[in-house]
mmCIF file of C-alpha atoms in Angstrom:
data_model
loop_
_atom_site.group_PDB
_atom_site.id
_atom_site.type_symbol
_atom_site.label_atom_id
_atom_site.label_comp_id
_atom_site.label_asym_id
_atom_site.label_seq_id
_atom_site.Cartn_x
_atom_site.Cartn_y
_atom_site.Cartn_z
ATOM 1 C CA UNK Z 748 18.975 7.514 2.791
ATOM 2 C CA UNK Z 749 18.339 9.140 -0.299
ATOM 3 C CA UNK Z 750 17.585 7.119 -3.655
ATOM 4 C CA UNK Z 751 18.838 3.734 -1.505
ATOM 5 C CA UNK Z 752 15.925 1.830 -2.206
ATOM 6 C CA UNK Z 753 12.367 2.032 -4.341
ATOM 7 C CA UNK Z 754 9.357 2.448 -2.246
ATOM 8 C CA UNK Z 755 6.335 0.476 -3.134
ATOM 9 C CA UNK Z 756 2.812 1.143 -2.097
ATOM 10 C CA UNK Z 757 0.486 -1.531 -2.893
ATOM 11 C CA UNK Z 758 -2.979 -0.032 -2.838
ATOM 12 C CA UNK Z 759 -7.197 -0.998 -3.768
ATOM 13 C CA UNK Z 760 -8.900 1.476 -5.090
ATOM 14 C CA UNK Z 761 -11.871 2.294 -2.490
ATOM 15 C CA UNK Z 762 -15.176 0.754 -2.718
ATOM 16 C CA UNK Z 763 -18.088 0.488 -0.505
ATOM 17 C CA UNK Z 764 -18.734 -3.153 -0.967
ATOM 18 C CA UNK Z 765 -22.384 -2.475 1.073
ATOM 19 C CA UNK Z 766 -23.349 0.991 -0.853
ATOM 20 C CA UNK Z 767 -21.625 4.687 0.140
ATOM 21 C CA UNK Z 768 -24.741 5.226 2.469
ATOM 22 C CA UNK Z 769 -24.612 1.732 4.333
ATOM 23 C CA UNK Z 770 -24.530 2.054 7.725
ATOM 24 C CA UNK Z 771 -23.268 -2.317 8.333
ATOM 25 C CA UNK Z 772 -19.613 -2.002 6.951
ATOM 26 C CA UNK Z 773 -17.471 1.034 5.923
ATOM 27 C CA UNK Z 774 -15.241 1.378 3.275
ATOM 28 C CA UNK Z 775 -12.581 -0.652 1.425
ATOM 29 C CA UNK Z 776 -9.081 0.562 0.205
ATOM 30 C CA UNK Z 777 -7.715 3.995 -0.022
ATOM 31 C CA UNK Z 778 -8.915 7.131 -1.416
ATOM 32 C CA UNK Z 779 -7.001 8.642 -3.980
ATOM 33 C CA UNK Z 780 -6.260 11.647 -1.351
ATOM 34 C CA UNK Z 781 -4.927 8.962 1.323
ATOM 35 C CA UNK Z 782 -2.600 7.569 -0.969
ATOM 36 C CA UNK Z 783 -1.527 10.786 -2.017
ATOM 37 C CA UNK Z 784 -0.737 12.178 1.304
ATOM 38 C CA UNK Z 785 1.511 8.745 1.715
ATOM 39 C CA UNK Z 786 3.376 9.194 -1.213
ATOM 40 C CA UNK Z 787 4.055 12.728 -0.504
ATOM 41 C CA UNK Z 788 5.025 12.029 3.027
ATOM 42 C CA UNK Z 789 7.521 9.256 1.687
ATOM 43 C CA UNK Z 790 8.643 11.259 -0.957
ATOM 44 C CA UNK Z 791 9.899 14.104 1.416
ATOM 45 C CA UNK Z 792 12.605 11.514 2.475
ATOM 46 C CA UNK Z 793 13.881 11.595 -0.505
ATOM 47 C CA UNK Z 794 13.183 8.687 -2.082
ATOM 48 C CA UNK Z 795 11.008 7.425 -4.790
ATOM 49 C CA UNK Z 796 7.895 5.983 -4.753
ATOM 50 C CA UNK Z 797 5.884 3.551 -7.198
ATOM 51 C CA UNK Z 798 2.007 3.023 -6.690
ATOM 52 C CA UNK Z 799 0.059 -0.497 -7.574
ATOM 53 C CA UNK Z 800 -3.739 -1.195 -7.528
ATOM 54 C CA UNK Z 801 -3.441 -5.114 -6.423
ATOM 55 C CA UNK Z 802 -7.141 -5.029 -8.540
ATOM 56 C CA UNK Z 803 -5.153 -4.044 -11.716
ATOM 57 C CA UNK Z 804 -2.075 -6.819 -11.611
ATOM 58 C CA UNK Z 805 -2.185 -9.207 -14.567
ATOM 59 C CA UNK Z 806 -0.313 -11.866 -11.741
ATOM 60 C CA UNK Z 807 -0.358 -11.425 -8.488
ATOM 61 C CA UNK Z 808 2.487 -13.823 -8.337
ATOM 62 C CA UNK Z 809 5.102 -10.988 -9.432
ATOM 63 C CA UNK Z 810 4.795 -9.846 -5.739
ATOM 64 C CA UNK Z 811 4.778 -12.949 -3.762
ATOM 65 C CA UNK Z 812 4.910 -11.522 -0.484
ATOM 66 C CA UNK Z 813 2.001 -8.899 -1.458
ATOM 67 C CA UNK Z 814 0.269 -11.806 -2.798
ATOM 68 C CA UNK Z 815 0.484 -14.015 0.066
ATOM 69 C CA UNK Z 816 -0.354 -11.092 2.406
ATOM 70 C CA UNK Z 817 -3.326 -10.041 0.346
ATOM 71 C CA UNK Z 818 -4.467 -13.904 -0.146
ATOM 72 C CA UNK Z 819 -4.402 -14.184 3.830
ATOM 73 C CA UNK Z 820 -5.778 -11.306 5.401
ATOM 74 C CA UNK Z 821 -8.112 -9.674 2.405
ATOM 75 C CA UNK Z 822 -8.443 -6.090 1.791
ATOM 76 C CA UNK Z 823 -7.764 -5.505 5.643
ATOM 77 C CA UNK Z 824 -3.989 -5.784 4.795
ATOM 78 C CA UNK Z 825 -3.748 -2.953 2.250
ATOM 79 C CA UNK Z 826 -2.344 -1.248 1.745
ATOM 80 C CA UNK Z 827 1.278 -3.165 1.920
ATOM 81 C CA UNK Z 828 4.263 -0.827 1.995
ATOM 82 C CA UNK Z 829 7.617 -2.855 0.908
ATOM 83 C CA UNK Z 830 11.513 -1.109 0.905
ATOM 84 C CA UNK Z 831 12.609 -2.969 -1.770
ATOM 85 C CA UNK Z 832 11.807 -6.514 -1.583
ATOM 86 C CA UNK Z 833 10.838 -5.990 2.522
ATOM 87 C CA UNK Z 834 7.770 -5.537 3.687
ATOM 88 C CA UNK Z 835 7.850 -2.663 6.139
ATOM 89 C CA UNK Z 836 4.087 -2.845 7.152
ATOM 90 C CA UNK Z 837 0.558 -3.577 5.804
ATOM 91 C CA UNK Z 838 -2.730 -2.287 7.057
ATOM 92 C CA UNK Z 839 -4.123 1.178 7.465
ATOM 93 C CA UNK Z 840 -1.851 3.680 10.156
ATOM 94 C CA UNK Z 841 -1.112 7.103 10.661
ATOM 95 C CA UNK Z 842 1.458 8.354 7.966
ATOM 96 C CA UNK Z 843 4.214 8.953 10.955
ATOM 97 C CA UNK Z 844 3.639 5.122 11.583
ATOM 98 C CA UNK Z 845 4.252 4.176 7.879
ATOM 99 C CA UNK Z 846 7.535 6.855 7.859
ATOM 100 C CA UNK Z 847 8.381 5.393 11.098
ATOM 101 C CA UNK Z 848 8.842 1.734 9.556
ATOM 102 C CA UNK Z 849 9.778 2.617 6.407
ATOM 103 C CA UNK Z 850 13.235 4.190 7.799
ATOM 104 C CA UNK Z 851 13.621 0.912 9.938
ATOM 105 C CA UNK Z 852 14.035 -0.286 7.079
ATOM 106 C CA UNK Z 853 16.622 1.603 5.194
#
């Protein structure tokens, strides 16, 4: 498994789109400590592992299937985890969930 394939995590920085004290609507996105945790978890199976902010991306369009993911569900589907050029799942999940389907895919 190791160094087979790149490990992208396609992330939003995370926001409180109705103020940190709102009580309608939580938060938006990862925390910098979430997407920490799910590196390091990915990283202990050897492999390596590239972070994105979707806000940051000059063209969406150089990740079509993030795009198209991102452009249907909203925020709700990051973030999107891809093994190589495969989406191996989208949405927030425990970290053994994420592992989980990232080794289906290798």
């Amino acid at each position: 498994m190791k160094g087979e394939k790149t490990i992208k995590i396609f992330t939003l920085e995370q926001q409180f789109p109705c103020g940190p004290q709102s009580s309608c609507c939580g938060p938006i996105g990862q925390s910098e400590q979430e997407v920490m945790a799910l590196k390091n978890a990915i990283e202990k199976l050897g492999l390596q592992v590239e972070i994105y902010d979707v806000q940051k991306f000059k063209n969406l369009q150089e990740h079509p299937q993030v795009f198209k993911l991102f452009r249907t569900f909203g925020p709700q589907a990051i973030p999107i985890i891809t093994v190589g050029n495969d989406v191996a799942c989208m949405g927030k999940s425990e970290i053994s969930e994420t592992v989980a389907a990232i080794k289906s895919k290798l």
